[in-house]
Every structure is written in structure tokens, then in C-alpha cells.
Coordinates of C-alpha atoms in Angstrom, one line a residue:
M1 CA 7.8 22.8 -10.8
D2 CA 5.1 19.7 -10.8
A3 CA 5.0 17.4 -14.4
A4 CA 2.3 17.2 -16.0
P5 CA 1.6 13.8 -17.2
A6 CA 3.1 12.1 -20.1
H7 CA 1.0 12.0 -23.9
A8 CA 0.1 9.2 -24.9
D9 CA 1.3 8.5 -28.6
E10 CA 4.7 7.8 -27.0
L11 CA 4.4 4.1 -27.1
S12 CA 3.1 1.9 -29.3
G13 CA -0.2 -0.5 -30.1
E14 CA 1.4 -3.7 -29.8
L15 CA 3.5 -2.7 -27.4
V16 CA 1.4 -1.8 -25.3
D17 CA -0.4 -5.2 -25.6
D18 CA 2.6 -7.6 -25.4
Y19 CA 3.0 -6.1 -22.2
L20 CA -0.8 -6.9 -21.0
R21 CA -1.0 -10.1 -22.3
L22 CA 3.2 -11.1 -19.8
G23 CA 1.1 -9.1 -17.5
L24 CA -2.1 -11.2 -17.7
A25 CA -0.5 -13.9 -17.7
F26 CA 1.0 -14.3 -14.6
D27 CA -2.3 -14.6 -13.1
R28 CA -2.4 -18.3 -14.2
L29 CA 1.3 -18.3 -12.2
E30 CA -0.8 -17.3 -9.1
E31 CA -4.7 -15.7 -8.7
G32 CA -4.5 -12.7 -7.4
F33 CA -1.2 -11.9 -9.0
V34 CA -2.6 -9.3 -11.1
D35 CA -5.1 -7.0 -8.3
A36 CA -6.8 -5.1 -10.9
Y37 CA -7.5 -5.4 -14.8
T38 CA -10.0 -2.8 -16.5
G39 CA -8.9 -3.0 -20.0
D40 CA -10.3 -4.9 -23.0
R41 CA -12.3 -7.7 -21.8
A42 CA -11.3 -10.3 -25.0
L43 CA -7.4 -9.5 -24.8
R44 CA -8.4 -11.3 -20.8
A45 CA -10.2 -14.1 -22.4
Q46 CA -7.2 -14.7 -24.9
V47 CA -5.1 -15.4 -22.3
A48 CA -7.0 -16.9 -19.9
D49 CA -7.9 -19.7 -23.4
A50 CA -4.1 -19.9 -24.3
P51 CA -1.6 -22.8 -23.0
A52 CA -0.6 -22.1 -18.9
P53 CA 1.9 -20.0 -19.1
E54 CA 5.9 -21.6 -18.1
P55 CA 7.3 -19.4 -16.2
A56 CA 11.1 -19.5 -17.6
E57 CA 8.9 -18.4 -20.7
L58 CA 7.2 -15.6 -19.6
A59 CA 10.4 -14.3 -17.7
R60 CA 11.7 -14.5 -21.9
R61 CA 9.3 -13.0 -23.1
A62 CA 10.2 -10.4 -20.2
R63 CA 13.2 -9.2 -21.2
S64 CA 12.4 -9.3 -25.0
L65 CA 9.4 -6.0 -24.4
L66 CA 12.4 -4.4 -22.2
A67 CA 14.2 -4.9 -25.3
R68 CA 11.8 -3.5 -27.0
V69 CA 10.7 -0.7 -24.4
D70 CA 14.2 0.6 -24.7
D71 CA 14.3 1.3 -28.9
Q72 CA 11.0 2.8 -29.3
S73 CA 11.1 5.5 -26.6
D74 CA 12.7 7.6 -23.2
S75 CA 9.6 8.8 -22.3
A76 CA 7.9 9.1 -18.7
R77 CA 4.8 5.6 -19.8
A78 CA 8.1 3.6 -21.4
G79 CA 9.9 5.2 -18.1
F80 CA 7.2 3.0 -16.1
V81 CA 6.8 0.6 -18.5
A82 CA 10.3 -0.5 -18.4
A83 CA 10.2 -0.6 -14.1
H84 CA 7.4 -2.7 -13.9
L85 CA 9.3 -5.3 -17.2
R86 CA 12.2 -5.6 -14.2
A87 CA 9.8 -6.7 -11.9
L88 CA 7.7 -8.8 -13.6
E89 CA 10.9 -11.0 -15.2
C90 CA 12.4 -10.8 -12.0
S91 CA 8.7 -13.0 -10.2
A92 CA 9.7 -15.1 -13.3
R93 CA 12.7 -16.1 -12.3
K94 CA 11.4 -16.7 -9.1
F95 CA 8.7 -18.3 -10.2
A96 CA 10.7 -20.1 -11.5
G97 CA 12.3 -21.7 -9.0
E98 CA 15.8 -19.8 -9.2
D99 CA 16.6 -19.2 -6.2
I100 CA 17.0 -14.9 -5.6
G101 CA 18.1 -13.0 -2.8
F102 CA 15.2 -11.4 -1.2
V103 CA 17.1 -8.0 -0.4
D104 CA 17.6 -8.2 -4.5
E105 CA 14.1 -9.6 -4.8
V106 CA 12.7 -6.3 -3.4
K107 CA 15.3 -4.5 -5.2
S108 CA 13.6 -5.5 -8.1
Y109 CA 9.5 -5.8 -7.6
F110 CA 9.6 -2.5 -6.3
D111 CA 13.0 -0.2 -7.1
V112 CA 13.9 0.6 -3.6
D113 CA 16.8 -0.7 -1.0
I114 CA 16.8 -2.0 2.1
S115 CA 18.6 -2.4 5.0
P116 CA 17.2 -3.8 9.2
G117 CA 16.4 -1.0 10.8
D118 CA 18.1 1.0 13.6
P119 CA 17.1 -1.0 17.9
G120 CA 18.2 2.3 19.3
L121 CA 15.7 4.0 17.2
Y122 CA 13.2 1.4 19.1
R123 CA 14.1 1.7 22.5
D124 CA 14.0 5.6 22.0
A125 CA 10.6 5.0 20.3
H126 CA 9.1 2.7 23.5
A127 CA 10.6 5.9 26.5
R128 CA 8.6 8.2 24.1
L129 CA 5.4 5.6 24.2
A130 CA 6.1 4.9 28.7
E131 CA 5.7 9.1 28.8
A132 CA 2.7 9.0 25.9
L133 CA 1.5 6.1 28.3
D134 CA 2.0 7.9 32.0
V135 CA 4.0 5.3 32.6
P136 CA 7.0 7.2 31.9
G137 CA 10.5 4.3 32.4
A138 CA 8.5 1.9 32.1
T139 CA 10.7 -0.7 29.5
G140 CA 9.8 -5.0 28.3
E141 CA 6.9 -6.2 29.5
R142 CA 5.4 -3.8 32.4
L143 CA 5.5 -1.2 28.9
A144 CA 3.7 -4.1 26.7
E145 CA 1.3 -4.2 28.8
A146 CA 0.6 -0.6 29.4
Y147 CA 0.6 -0.8 25.7
A148 CA -3.0 -3.6 26.1
A149 CA -4.7 -1.6 28.1
H150 CA -4.3 1.3 25.9
R151 CA -5.5 -0.7 22.7
R152 CA -8.4 -2.2 24.5
S153 CA -9.6 1.1 26.1
D154 CA -9.4 1.4 21.7
E155 CA -11.2 -0.9 20.9
I156 CA -14.2 -0.8 18.9
P157 CA -17.4 -2.6 19.8
A158 CA -18.2 -5.6 16.7
D159 CA -22.0 -4.3 16.6
R160 CA -20.8 -0.6 15.9
V161 CA -17.5 -1.5 13.0
D162 CA -20.1 -0.9 10.5
D163 CA -21.8 1.7 12.2
C164 CA -17.5 3.2 12.2
V165 CA -17.3 2.3 7.8
R166 CA -20.4 4.4 6.8
A167 CA -19.7 7.8 9.0
F168 CA -15.9 7.3 8.1
S169 CA -16.4 7.0 5.0
G170 CA -19.3 9.4 4.2
A171 CA -17.2 11.8 6.2
L172 CA -14.1 11.2 3.8
R173 CA -15.8 11.3 0.6
E174 CA -17.4 13.8 0.6
R175 CA -14.1 16.0 1.6
V176 CA -11.8 14.1 -0.9
R177 CA -14.8 14.2 -3.3
A178 CA -14.6 18.2 -2.8
T179 CA -10.2 18.8 -3.4
F180 CA -9.8 15.6 -6.1
P181 CA -12.8 15.5 -8.1
L182 CA -14.7 12.2 -8.9
P183 CA -17.9 11.0 -11.3
D184 CA -20.9 10.7 -10.0
S185 CA -20.7 7.6 -10.7
E186 CA -17.9 6.3 -8.2
I187 CA -18.4 4.6 -5.4
V188 CA -17.7 1.8 -2.8
E189 CA -19.3 -1.2 -1.5
F190 CA -17.8 -1.9 2.0
E191 CA -17.8 -5.8 3.0
V192 CA -16.5 -8.3 5.8
V193 CA -15.2 -11.0 4.9
G194 CA -12.5 -14.0 7.5
D195 CA -9.3 -15.5 7.1
K196 CA -6.9 -13.4 5.4
P197 CA -3.3 -12.5 5.9
W198 CA -4.4 -8.6 5.7
S199 CA -6.4 -6.4 7.8
G200 CA -8.1 -4.5 4.4
F201 CA -7.9 -5.1 0.9
N202 CA -9.7 -2.8 -2.5
Y203 CA -11.1 -4.4 -5.5
Y204 CA -10.7 -1.7 -8.2
L205 CA -13.9 -3.4 -10.0
G206 CA -13.4 -0.8 -13.3
D207 CA -16.2 2.1 -13.9
Y208 CA -15.6 3.9 -10.9
R209 CA -16.0 1.2 -8.7
S210 CA -14.5 -0.5 -5.8
K211 CA -15.2 -2.7 -3.1
V212 CA -13.0 -2.6 -0.4
A213 CA -12.8 -5.7 1.9
I214 CA -12.5 -5.7 5.9
N215 CA -10.8 -8.4 8.2
T216 CA -13.6 -9.2 11.4
D217 CA -10.3 -11.4 12.6
L218 CA -7.9 -8.3 14.1
T219 CA -9.7 -6.9 16.7
Q220 CA -10.6 -2.9 15.0
H221 CA -10.1 -0.3 17.4
M222 CA -10.9 3.5 16.8
S223 CA -8.3 5.4 15.9
N224 CA -6.7 2.9 12.7
L225 CA -10.1 3.3 11.9
P226 CA -10.2 6.6 9.7
H227 CA -7.0 5.5 8.5
L228 CA -7.8 1.4 7.0
I229 CA -11.0 3.6 5.5
A230 CA -9.0 6.5 3.9
H231 CA -6.7 4.0 3.1
E232 CA -8.9 1.9 1.3
A233 CA -11.2 4.6 -0.4
Y234 CA -10.7 8.5 -0.3
P235 CA -7.9 9.3 -0.6
G236 CA -6.5 6.4 -1.5
H237 CA -6.9 2.9 -3.7
H238 CA -10.5 3.9 -5.2
T239 CA -9.9 7.6 -5.3
E240 CA -6.6 6.8 -7.1
H241 CA -7.7 3.9 -9.7
C242 CA -10.8 6.9 -10.0
R243 CA -7.9 9.5 -11.4
K244 CA -5.9 7.7 -13.5
E245 CA -8.4 5.2 -15.0
E246 CA -10.5 9.0 -15.9
I247 CA -7.0 10.9 -16.9
L248 CA -4.7 8.1 -17.6
V249 CA -6.2 5.7 -19.4
G250 CA -8.8 8.3 -20.7
G251 CA -6.3 10.2 -22.1
G252 CA -4.9 6.4 -24.5
Q253 CA -2.1 5.0 -22.1
R254 CA -3.7 1.6 -21.5
E255 CA -1.2 0.2 -19.9
Q256 CA -2.4 1.5 -16.5
T257 CA -5.3 -0.8 -17.6
I258 CA -4.0 -3.7 -15.5
F259 CA -2.1 -2.9 -12.1
L260 CA 0.1 -5.8 -11.1
V261 CA 1.4 -7.4 -7.1
N262 CA 5.2 -6.5 -6.7
T263 CA 5.6 -4.0 -8.7
P264 CA 7.1 -0.6 -8.7
Q265 CA 3.4 0.1 -8.9
C266 CA 2.0 -1.4 -5.4
L267 CA 4.9 0.7 -3.6
M268 CA 3.8 4.5 -4.6
A269 CA -0.1 2.8 -4.5
E270 CA 1.0 1.5 -0.4
G271 CA 3.0 4.6 0.2
L272 CA 0.6 7.4 -1.3
A273 CA -2.5 5.4 0.6
D274 CA -0.3 5.4 4.2
H275 CA -0.3 9.0 3.0
A276 CA -4.5 9.9 2.5
L277 CA -5.1 10.7 6.2
H278 CA -3.4 13.0 6.3
A279 CA -3.7 14.3 3.1
A280 CA -7.0 14.5 2.8
I281 CA -7.3 16.2 7.1
G282 CA -4.8 17.2 7.9
A283 CA -1.7 16.1 11.1
D284 CA -4.8 16.8 13.9
W285 CA -7.0 14.3 11.9
P286 CA -7.8 12.3 15.8
S287 CA -9.4 15.9 16.0
W288 CA -12.0 15.5 13.1
A289 CA -12.2 11.9 14.3
Q290 CA -12.9 12.7 18.1
E291 CA -15.9 14.0 16.7
I292 CA -17.7 11.9 14.5
Y293 CA -17.1 9.4 17.1
A294 CA -18.8 11.6 19.5
D295 CA -21.3 11.4 17.3
L296 CA -21.8 7.5 17.2
G297 CA -21.5 7.6 21.1
L298 CA -17.9 6.2 21.0
R299 CA -15.0 8.1 23.3
F300 CA -12.1 8.2 21.7
D301 CA -9.2 10.4 23.2
A302 CA -7.7 12.4 20.6
E303 CA -4.6 14.2 23.0
R304 CA -3.6 10.2 23.8
V305 CA -3.8 9.0 20.4
S306 CA -1.7 12.2 18.5
R307 CA 1.0 11.2 21.7
V308 CA 0.6 7.0 21.0
G309 CA 1.0 7.9 16.8
K310 CA 3.8 10.1 17.3
A311 CA 6.0 8.3 19.8
T312 CA 5.2 4.9 17.6
A313 CA 6.8 6.1 14.1
D314 CA 9.7 5.1 15.0
L315 CA 8.4 2.2 14.9
L316 CA 7.8 1.1 10.8
S317 CA 11.1 -1.4 10.2
V318 CA 9.9 -4.3 12.5
R319 CA 7.7 -5.2 10.0
Q320 CA 10.3 -5.0 7.4
D321 CA 12.9 -6.3 10.3
A322 CA 10.5 -9.3 10.4
A323 CA 10.9 -10.3 6.7
L324 CA 14.3 -9.5 7.3
L325 CA 15.4 -12.2 9.3
L326 CA 13.0 -14.7 7.9
H327 CA 13.7 -14.3 4.0
D328 CA 17.7 -12.8 4.0
Q329 CA 19.3 -14.3 8.0
G330 CA 17.6 -17.2 7.8
R331 CA 15.5 -17.6 11.1
G332 CA 12.7 -18.8 12.3
D333 CA 8.6 -18.1 12.8
D334 CA 9.1 -18.2 16.6
E335 CA 12.1 -15.3 16.2
A336 CA 10.8 -13.9 13.8
A337 CA 7.0 -13.6 15.9
A338 CA 9.4 -12.5 19.7
F339 CA 11.2 -9.6 17.4
L340 CA 7.1 -8.5 16.8
Q341 CA 6.3 -9.0 20.2
R342 CA 9.2 -7.1 21.7
W343 CA 9.4 -4.1 19.4
L344 CA 6.0 -4.5 17.6
L345 CA 4.7 -4.6 21.5
A346 CA 2.9 -7.1 19.8
T347 CA 0.5 -9.7 21.2
P348 CA 1.5 -13.7 20.0
E349 CA -1.5 -13.8 18.2
R350 CA -0.8 -10.3 17.2
A351 CA 2.4 -11.3 16.2
R352 CA 1.4 -14.6 14.4
Q353 CA -1.4 -13.2 12.4
M354 CA 1.6 -10.9 10.7
L355 CA 3.5 -12.9 10.0
R356 CA 1.0 -14.7 7.9
F357 CA 1.2 -11.6 5.4
V358 CA 5.0 -12.0 5.1
T359 CA 5.3 -15.7 5.2
S360 CA 3.1 -16.0 2.3
P361 CA 4.1 -16.6 -1.4
L362 CA 2.8 -14.5 -3.2
W363 CA 2.8 -11.5 -0.2
R364 CA 6.6 -11.7 1.4
A365 CA 8.4 -8.9 -0.1
Y366 CA 5.1 -7.4 -0.4
I367 CA 5.7 -5.6 3.4
S368 CA 8.5 -3.4 1.6
T369 CA 5.2 -1.4 0.2
Y370 CA 4.8 0.0 3.2
V371 CA 7.7 0.6 4.8
E372 CA 9.8 2.7 1.7
G373 CA 6.8 3.7 0.2
Y374 CA 5.9 5.8 3.4
R375 CA 9.2 6.7 3.8
L376 CA 9.4 7.9 -0.2
L377 CA 6.9 9.5 -1.0
Q378 CA 7.5 11.5 2.9
T379 CA 10.5 12.9 1.7
W380 CA 8.5 14.4 -1.8
L381 CA 5.9 15.0 0.2
D382 CA 8.4 17.1 2.0
V383 CA 9.8 19.0 -0.6
A384 CA 6.7 21.3 -0.2
T385 CA 6.2 24.9 1.0
D386 CA 3.2 24.6 2.5
D387 CA 0.3 23.0 3.1
D388 CA -1.7 23.4 -1.0
A389 CA 1.8 22.7 -2.6
R390 CA 2.3 19.1 -0.9
L391 CA -1.5 18.8 -1.4
R392 CA -1.0 19.5 -5.7
R393 CA 1.8 16.6 -4.5
F394 CA -0.1 14.3 -3.5
G395 CA -2.7 14.6 -6.3
R396 CA 0.0 14.3 -8.8
L397 CA 0.6 11.0 -7.1
L398 CA -3.1 10.3 -8.0
D399 CA -2.6 11.5 -11.8
E400 CA 0.3 10.7 -12.9
P401 CA 2.5 7.0 -13.7
L402 CA 4.4 7.6 -11.3
I403 CA 7.0 5.0 -10.1
P404 CA 9.9 5.4 -7.3
A405 CA 12.8 6.7 -10.0
S406 CA 11.5 9.1 -11.3
L407 CA 10.4 10.7 -7.3
R408 CA 14.4 9.9 -6.2
A409 CA 15.1 12.6 -9.6
E410 CA 12.9 15.2 -8.7
L411 CA 14.3 15.3 -5.1
A412 CA 18.5 15.4 -6.7
R413 CA 16.9 18.2 -9.3

């Protein structure tokens, strides 16, 4: 049975204010740590005007707050705040220079256990990919060349990217708003940027407004753009922020006014966003996309894209494996780049771009949100017995303050 959101009267206002102050203080250590804040501006100004925080003191404050949460309530709201305090305590210790193993770091941030993927699965995926690309039996350089040719045929001309973004965002917005109502005033503004370690980013501004940046350093591909728009906007990050602002913040859950990097809410949000296109359109989204591209005068091979997508699904862990090579096993950038080139069939330039993300001090552990977030939410969504039930479950991800532990508890039941 689907659970209802927690009531708003289960945590004291003083405790929530202290949690928000703590979270906001991390932006003083690393700008961008606070991904979004839509709460009391006076509270943010108070933190900004205070002396620069010491990381060790922030760790102490996180532990103290955690004890207070444990004393106050065992509600879902308390569980949400407690999980985020544990993540913040680990971040503070990292900022203080403490040596924390990478696997333990990921566990503290996102409440998931990680381990290397299976090269046997990767080899099987390559065999299926060779079939999908009409070069059965191809391996190594020959497979990489066939995949590169496929990727080139899938490129969106630079002067058509804006048209495509507008077409897909409009189509997805109309579809999503019919299923998950949003305020009339909600809006997403798209902009192109460069010199970033990511392909796209949602900046939630509050009051149901988002700015989505698309990195033009990376060539945009027809097979990826619908995922990108769904991920960042409809029904991904923007839709989740809007729904939670209206339902949870509107219901008094002020802890939802802050979104912090390297916390469990990131794993939930990225897992949700990576399932967003399937939730909005269904498994046959390539056929839907083919019609939109045709209207734009672009040729998109839905059948081949579908085959390639299914073939490469088991390569999900490769990027996380590269992070483990770097941060857990102490291998160098060259070895990690070669690993990405071998198993993801990435060009040298693309492999180095991926490494920018997993070597960034702020983002180095974040790759696990996409890998483990996708897996955990996939397992939880697959409990649904039909499409309507699955859509209702996806709606819960948008509307409720769920964390990895709450999904695992439901799965255990």
C-alpha cells in the first residue's frame, strides 16, 4: 500500500532551523554545496554574515543535531534529517582533512554500498552492442569504430540544438502536467554554457522556477537529448522541486527548502531523474522521439537506438568503476581514462571529460548517485504490477521525502 507523506508537526522548528543553518554553512566551505535553497532569506543572510565556519566545528554540530533528532522522534521526517546529518558530518570531516576511504565516503553520503562491476557483464554487453550495430562478433577497435560511427550519425547539428530543446521540453511539459499537476506559474528557462564537468544542470530558483544549463562543450545527440530534458525538467529535477515545494514545504516541512550536494536526497533525485523519460513516455520513447525529430526535419532511427540502448544497459557501472580505480585503488588518471575508453568505447576526449567529474573535489563521489540511484529505484519501481501502479510509485518519488533506507525497508516488507 502506498504511504502518505509525513505530517509536518513531528520535528521542532528550532531543530529544523539549526539543520538549515548547518547546511547553509557548508556553502561557506565550498560554493555550490548548497544546490538549492528556497527558505527564509534572513536565515541565509545570518549564516553568510557569520564568521567563516571551521570544518571540525561543523562536524561537531552535525553530531549534536543528530543526537537531538534521535531524542525527538522516530518519524519519517526525523529519518530524513538524520540521514542528511550523517552525510554532512562525513563531509565536514573530509573538509577538515580526515582520510576517509572512498567506499565509506560514498556510504556516508548516499547510504549505499558500492563495489566494482563485473567485466563479464561488460563483455556480454559489447557482444550485444556489436549485434545492434550490425557488426556481429566485433570487439576492441573494430567495435569502437562502429560505435563511433553510430554516435556521429546521432549528432544534433549545433544550430539545431535550441530547436530540439524547445520541442522536447514543450512536448514533455504538456505530457507531465497532465499526469502530475504543477502550478500555472511554473517555468523552466534553458541556457547554453561551457567549461563544465557535467552535460546538464538544473538550478532550482524557488517559486516553481528553474534554470537548466546545457553544456555545449559536449556534442548533443538525438538519443540523449530527450533523456536530458526529462532528467533536468519534466518530470525530473524541476518537477520534483515544484511538487515538493508545493506539497511538503507548503505543509510545513521546512527541511525540504534546502537541497545539499553529497546527501541521500541527491541519490534519490538522480535515480528519479534517470527514470523520468520512461515514466513520462514509456519504454517505447524512441518511437515518440522519432516523430518529434521528423517534424524538425531530422532523421532518427528509433529501432536502432532502442537496440543500442538495451545492449549498453549493463555498462551502467563503468563510470563508478573508474571512480573506484582512482579513489579506492589509487590508480592514475591515465589508467582510469583507458578503462573508460575500453568499456564505454569513449573517445579519448570524452574519457577525459568524464574524469573531470569524478576528480572534482566536490563531485568525485557523485557518480554513485546515477549508478546506485538508478538501480535502487529500478528495483523499487519494478514492484509495481502494472503501468498505472508504476506511475503512482513514481509520483511518490516526486511528492514524498523518501530516502534509500525507506525504499529498502519497503522492499524488505
